[in-house]
mmCIF file of C-alpha atoms in Angstrom:
data_model
loop_
_atom_site.group_PDB
_atom_site.id
_atom_site.type_symbol
_atom_site.label_atom_id
_atom_site.label_comp_id
_atom_site.label_asym_id
_atom_site.label_seq_id
_atom_site.Cartn_x
_atom_site.Cartn_y
_atom_site.Cartn_z
ATOM 1 C CA GLY M 91 4.145 8.992 2.120
ATOM 2 C CA GLN M 92 1.084 11.006 1.343
ATOM 3 C CA ASN M 93 0.985 14.778 1.380
ATOM 4 C CA ILE M 94 -1.665 17.049 0.012
ATOM 5 C CA ASP M 95 -1.470 20.818 0.453
ATOM 6 C CA GLN M 96 -4.049 23.461 -0.163
ATOM 7 C CA PRO M 97 -4.639 26.934 1.437
ATOM 8 C CA THR M 98 -6.644 26.848 4.619
ATOM 9 C CA GLU M 99 -8.849 29.883 3.795
ATOM 10 C CA MET M 100 -9.503 32.272 0.887
ATOM 11 C CA THR M 101 -11.719 35.289 0.407
ATOM 12 C CA ALA M 102 -13.233 36.555 -2.797
ATOM 13 C CA THR M 103 -15.920 38.956 -3.996
ATOM 14 C CA GLU M 104 -19.238 38.043 -5.550
ATOM 15 C CA GLY M 105 -18.937 38.007 -9.334
ATOM 16 C CA ALA M 106 -15.172 37.611 -9.360
ATOM 17 C CA ILE M 107 -12.990 34.623 -10.229
ATOM 18 C CA VAL M 108 -11.002 32.618 -7.687
ATOM 19 C CA GLN M 109 -8.428 29.915 -8.140
ATOM 20 C CA ILE M 110 -7.844 27.303 -5.406
ATOM 21 C CA ASN M 111 -4.544 25.522 -5.620
ATOM 22 C CA CYS M 112 -3.588 21.998 -4.605
ATOM 23 C CA THR M 113 -0.189 20.313 -4.579
ATOM 24 C CA TYR M 114 0.311 16.678 -3.894
ATOM 25 C CA GLN M 115 2.994 14.037 -3.242
ATOM 26 C CA THR M 116 1.548 10.546 -2.985
ATOM 27 C CA SER M 117 2.832 7.032 -3.515
ATOM 28 C CA GLY M 118 0.661 6.057 -6.427
ATOM 29 C CA PHE M 119 -1.467 8.405 -8.557
ATOM 30 C CA ASN M 120 -4.324 7.750 -10.803
ATOM 31 C CA GLY M 121 -6.287 10.992 -10.758
ATOM 32 C CA LEU M 122 -7.515 13.922 -8.743
ATOM 33 C CA PHE M 123 -10.916 14.762 -7.322
ATOM 34 C CA TRP M 124 -12.406 18.080 -6.187
ATOM 35 C CA TYR M 125 -15.341 18.003 -3.748
ATOM 36 C CA GLN M 126 -17.429 20.911 -2.418
ATOM 37 C CA GLN M 127 -18.613 20.886 1.174
ATOM 38 C CA HIS M 128 -21.053 23.376 2.652
ATOM 39 C CA ALA M 129 -20.943 23.945 6.402
ATOM 40 C CA GLY M 130 -22.760 21.132 8.267
ATOM 41 C CA GLU M 131 -23.276 19.086 5.106
ATOM 42 C CA ALA M 132 -21.707 16.170 3.350
ATOM 43 C CA PRO M 133 -19.051 16.613 0.616
ATOM 44 C CA THR M 134 -20.394 16.462 -2.944
ATOM 45 C CA PHE M 135 -18.396 15.605 -6.113
ATOM 46 C CA LEU M 136 -17.284 18.472 -8.434
ATOM 47 C CA SER M 137 -14.665 17.045 -10.762
ATOM 48 C CA TYR M 138 -12.230 14.244 -11.508
ATOM 49 C CA ASN M 139 -9.096 14.778 -13.613
ATOM 50 C CA VAL M 140 -7.060 11.882 -14.924
ATOM 51 C CA LEU M 141 -5.289 13.541 -17.782
ATOM 52 C CA ASP M 142 -3.159 16.742 -17.886
ATOM 53 C CA GLY M 143 -5.115 19.844 -18.872
ATOM 54 C CA LEU M 144 -8.213 21.886 -18.038
ATOM 55 C CA GLU M 145 -11.666 20.471 -17.831
ATOM 56 C CA GLU M 146 -14.632 22.908 -17.821
ATOM 57 C CA LYS M 147 -17.979 22.288 -16.227
ATOM 58 C CA GLY M 148 -20.145 25.399 -16.266
ATOM 59 C CA ARG M 149 -18.739 27.947 -13.859
ATOM 60 C CA PHE M 150 -16.149 25.487 -12.434
ATOM 61 C CA SER M 151 -13.088 24.293 -14.178
ATOM 62 C CA SER M 152 -10.353 21.973 -12.840
ATOM 63 C CA PHE M 153 -6.770 21.647 -14.033
ATOM 64 C CA LEU M 154 -4.154 18.966 -13.575
ATOM 65 C CA SER M 155 -0.419 18.731 -14.166
ATOM 66 C CA ARG M 156 0.748 15.213 -13.245
ATOM 67 C CA SER M 157 4.464 16.075 -13.822
ATOM 68 C CA LYS M 158 4.279 18.976 -11.387
ATOM 69 C CA GLY M 159 1.932 17.348 -8.805
ATOM 70 C CA TYR M 160 -0.392 20.258 -9.111
ATOM 71 C CA SER M 161 -4.018 20.985 -9.629
ATOM 72 C CA TYR M 162 -6.355 23.923 -9.346
ATOM 73 C CA LEU M 163 -10.063 24.590 -9.149
ATOM 74 C CA LEU M 164 -11.233 27.753 -10.903
ATOM 75 C CA LEU M 165 -14.588 29.261 -9.956
ATOM 76 C CA LYS M 166 -15.978 32.007 -12.153
ATOM 77 C CA GLU M 167 -18.828 34.440 -11.619
ATOM 78 C CA LEU M 168 -18.803 33.721 -7.959
ATOM 79 C CA GLN M 169 -22.073 33.524 -6.129
ATOM 80 C CA MET M 170 -22.824 33.773 -2.472
ATOM 81 C CA LYS M 171 -23.783 30.110 -2.534
ATOM 82 C CA ASP M 172 -20.253 29.183 -3.516
ATOM 83 C CA SER M 173 -19.206 29.921 0.114
ATOM 84 C CA ALA M 174 -18.090 26.527 1.174
ATOM 85 C CA SER M 175 -15.045 24.280 1.701
ATOM 86 C CA TYR M 176 -13.348 22.869 -1.300
ATOM 87 C CA LEU M 177 -11.556 19.546 -0.829
ATOM 88 C CA CYS M 178 -8.758 18.381 -3.051
ATOM 89 C CA ALA M 179 -8.408 14.516 -3.012
ATOM 90 C CA VAL M 180 -5.987 12.159 -4.700
ATOM 91 C CA ASP M 181 -6.894 8.815 -6.149
ATOM 92 C CA PRO M 182 -3.963 6.474 -5.523
ATOM 93 C CA ARG M 183 -5.149 3.708 -7.736
ATOM 94 C CA ASP M 184 -6.972 1.373 -5.260
ATOM 95 C CA ASP M 185 -10.532 2.762 -5.089
ATOM 96 C CA LYS M 186 -9.642 4.724 -1.989
ATOM 97 C CA ILE M 187 -9.342 8.531 -1.965
ATOM 98 C CA ILE M 188 -6.938 10.559 0.147
ATOM 99 C CA PHE M 189 -8.346 13.975 1.084
ATOM 100 C CA GLY M 190 -6.518 17.197 1.771
ATOM 101 C CA LYS M 191 -7.653 19.369 4.678
ATOM 102 C CA GLY M 192 -9.809 21.561 2.466
ATOM 103 C CA THR M 193 -9.873 25.261 1.568
ATOM 104 C CA ARG M 194 -12.624 27.412 3.243
ATOM 105 C CA LEU M 195 -13.799 29.956 0.645
ATOM 106 C CA HIS M 196 -15.602 33.128 1.898
ATOM 107 C CA ILE M 197 -17.582 35.221 -0.634
ATOM 108 C CA LEU M 198 -18.112 38.840 0.163
ATOM 109 C CA PRO M 199 -21.033 40.785 -1.377
ATOM 110 C CA ASP O 221 -34.064 7.424 -5.942
ATOM 111 C CA ALA O 222 -30.892 5.674 -4.628
ATOM 112 C CA GLU O 223 -29.333 7.273 -1.546
ATOM 113 C CA ILE O 224 -27.014 6.717 1.353
ATOM 114 C CA THR O 225 -28.301 7.309 4.889
ATOM 115 C CA GLN O 226 -26.759 7.383 8.348
ATOM 116 C CA SER O 227 -28.302 7.015 11.774
ATOM 117 C CA PRO O 228 -28.410 8.410 14.227
ATOM 118 C CA ARG O 229 -27.614 11.972 13.004
ATOM 119 C CA HIS O 230 -26.667 13.123 16.468
ATOM 120 C CA LYS O 231 -25.471 11.011 19.448
ATOM 121 C CA ILE O 232 -24.171 11.825 22.912
ATOM 122 C CA THR O 233 -22.543 9.006 24.838
ATOM 123 C CA GLU O 234 -20.327 8.469 27.866
ATOM 124 C CA THR O 235 -16.734 7.463 27.918
ATOM 125 C CA GLY O 236 -16.338 3.632 27.888
ATOM 126 C CA ARG O 237 -19.731 2.823 26.299
ATOM 127 C CA GLN O 238 -19.977 0.842 23.063
ATOM 128 C CA VAL O 239 -21.585 2.833 20.201
ATOM 129 C CA THR O 240 -22.643 1.660 16.708
ATOM 130 C CA LEU O 241 -23.273 4.058 13.847
ATOM 131 C CA ALA O 242 -25.351 2.793 11.038
ATOM 132 C CA CYS O 243 -24.767 3.372 7.258
ATOM 133 C CA HIS O 244 -27.111 2.097 4.545
ATOM 134 C CA GLN O 245 -26.851 2.642 0.836
ATOM 135 C CA THR O 246 -29.198 1.720 -1.978
ATOM 136 C CA TRP O 247 -26.854 2.450 -4.802
ATOM 137 C CA ASN O 248 -25.813 -1.224 -4.940
ATOM 138 C CA HIS O 249 -22.184 -0.087 -4.615
ATOM 139 C CA ASN O 250 -19.463 -2.617 -3.777
ATOM 140 C CA ASN O 251 -17.168 -0.120 -1.962
ATOM 141 C CA MET O 252 -18.077 1.525 1.297
ATOM 142 C CA PHE O 253 -15.978 3.810 3.537
ATOM 143 C CA TRP O 254 -16.111 5.410 6.951
ATOM 144 C CA TYR O 255 -14.360 8.752 7.571
ATOM 145 C CA ARG O 256 -14.142 11.078 10.533
ATOM 146 C CA GLN O 257 -13.790 14.847 10.038
ATOM 147 C CA ASP O 258 -12.204 17.138 12.569
ATOM 148 C CA LEU O 259 -11.093 20.799 12.403
ATOM 149 C CA GLY O 260 -7.558 20.946 11.223
ATOM 150 C CA HIS O 261 -7.470 17.395 9.939
ATOM 151 C CA GLY O 262 -9.945 17.112 7.146
ATOM 152 C CA LEU O 263 -11.461 13.820 6.215
ATOM 153 C CA ARG O 264 -9.539 10.737 7.562
ATOM 154 C CA LEU O 265 -10.286 7.234 6.521
ATOM 155 C CA ILE O 266 -11.236 4.856 9.390
ATOM 156 C CA HIS O 267 -12.208 1.607 7.683
ATOM 157 C CA TYR O 268 -13.402 0.514 4.259
ATOM 158 C CA SER O 269 -14.770 -2.448 2.480
ATOM 159 C CA TYR O 270 -14.631 -3.607 -1.158
ATOM 160 C CA GLY O 271 -17.536 -6.089 -0.857
ATOM 161 C CA VAL O 272 -19.372 -8.446 1.440
ATOM 162 C CA HIS O 273 -17.212 -10.040 4.097
ATOM 163 C CA ASP O 274 -14.262 -7.742 3.152
ATOM 164 C CA THR O 275 -13.022 -5.065 5.614
ATOM 165 C CA ASN O 276 -9.779 -3.100 5.745
ATOM 166 C CA LYS O 277 -8.149 -0.691 8.119
ATOM 167 C CA GLY O 278 -7.635 2.967 7.185
ATOM 168 C CA GLU O 279 -5.468 5.662 8.510
ATOM 169 C CA VAL O 280 -7.138 5.975 11.912
ATOM 170 C CA SER O 281 -8.657 2.603 12.701
ATOM 171 C CA ASP O 282 -7.595 2.162 16.344
ATOM 172 C CA GLY O 283 -10.744 1.844 18.587
ATOM 173 C CA TYR O 284 -13.146 1.248 15.670
ATOM 174 C CA SER O 285 -14.365 -1.858 13.917
ATOM 175 C CA VAL O 286 -16.689 -2.687 10.970
ATOM 176 C CA SER O 287 -18.310 -5.701 9.509
ATOM 177 C CA ARG O 288 -19.954 -6.186 6.122
ATOM 178 C CA SER O 289 -22.638 -8.821 6.035
ATOM 179 C CA ASN O 290 -24.506 -7.522 2.946
ATOM 180 C CA THR O 291 -23.973 -5.013 0.146
ATOM 181 C CA GLU O 292 -26.164 -2.247 1.581
ATOM 182 C CA ASP O 293 -24.821 -1.875 5.193
ATOM 183 C CA LEU O 294 -21.496 -1.102 6.847
ATOM 184 C CA PRO O 295 -22.049 -0.310 10.537
ATOM 185 C CA LEU O 296 -19.152 1.312 12.466
ATOM 186 C CA THR O 297 -18.658 0.266 16.094
ATOM 187 C CA LEU O 298 -16.705 2.186 18.716
ATOM 188 C CA GLU O 299 -15.694 -0.577 21.126
ATOM 189 C CA SER O 300 -15.106 1.705 24.139
ATOM 190 C CA ALA O 301 -15.897 5.344 23.354
ATOM 191 C CA ALA O 302 -13.240 7.922 24.245
ATOM 192 C CA SER O 303 -13.369 11.722 24.263
ATOM 193 C CA SER O 304 -10.834 11.767 21.423
ATOM 194 C CA GLN O 305 -13.532 10.046 19.271
ATOM 195 C CA THR O 306 -15.799 13.170 19.441
ATOM 196 C CA SER O 307 -16.125 14.048 15.740
ATOM 197 C CA VAL O 308 -18.377 14.096 12.725
ATOM 198 C CA TYR O 309 -18.473 10.745 11.040
ATOM 199 C CA PHE O 310 -19.310 10.320 7.315
ATOM 200 C CA CYS O 311 -20.013 7.118 5.470
ATOM 201 C CA ALA O 312 -19.467 6.928 1.665
ATOM 202 C CA SER O 313 -19.907 4.445 -1.166
ATOM 203 C CA SER O 314 -18.657 4.082 -4.659
ATOM 204 C CA LEU O 315 -18.670 1.656 -7.573
ATOM 205 C CA THR O 316 -15.778 -0.667 -8.107
ATOM 206 C CA SER O 317 -13.521 1.204 -10.539
ATOM 207 C CA GLY O 318 -13.000 0.283 -14.190
ATOM 208 C CA ARG O 319 -9.545 0.073 -15.671
ATOM 209 C CA GLY O 320 -7.632 3.273 -15.160
ATOM 210 C CA THR O 321 -10.245 5.349 -13.226
ATOM 211 C CA THR O 322 -11.690 5.524 -9.795
ATOM 212 C CA SER O 323 -15.387 6.165 -9.256
ATOM 213 C CA GLU O 324 -16.591 9.156 -7.235
ATOM 214 C CA GLN O 325 -17.741 8.581 -3.681
ATOM 215 C CA TYR O 326 -21.250 9.442 -2.617
ATOM 216 C CA PHE O 327 -21.426 10.624 0.995
ATOM 217 C CA GLY O 328 -24.039 10.204 3.656
ATOM 218 C CA PRO O 329 -25.243 13.232 5.696
ATOM 219 C CA GLY O 330 -22.958 12.515 8.617
ATOM 220 C CA THR O 331 -23.382 11.678 12.274
ATOM 221 C CA ARG O 332 -22.206 14.134 14.932
ATOM 222 C CA LEU O 333 -20.865 12.059 17.857
ATOM 223 C CA THR O 334 -20.059 13.630 21.202
ATOM 224 C CA VAL O 335 -18.246 11.477 23.904
ATOM 225 C CA THR O 336 -18.544 13.007 27.387
#
């Protein structure tokens, strides 16, 4: 079976740091994606982790632990434009991607 | 610049009608996907294709069909539209993966379909 869990909503303050967690149980695992989706728009690619550890890309970092079935997306120095949904998605090894339901992040001034 | 487009962007149709949503990509990607996105469900895979003349059913394929006659296009057809098919539909494409990795998917802007 396939199960991907992430919080439905989170709220954070402009300038702060927020961590969005994702746990997964899937039959087959190659890597994990994070996508950003602003309201009314298409998802856009943020990161892809294959190996355990932290990968940093500017204000955004993504972490993966394959043994624990766990990932997180870390957003630093939050800006109002970071208000969006963040989608955790598992790559089960066959060019398809299985998406979680997404975490809606609200940024307060 | 390469892109992926969808048309129409908005569509209202009546129950029982056949509807076709278009998806066109100029990335020259082999893989193409159709998703629907509903509140509380996230993105769910409807159909996908790994190349010309290849089509596969996804998680929620009932009532939908696709055909792939060239690399650029994967139209999605709703054979007899139902109110339960009111949703936002996204098309996506990706490169065929290399060994040990999967390529990111590029998404079209979406089609908002309302079935009355």
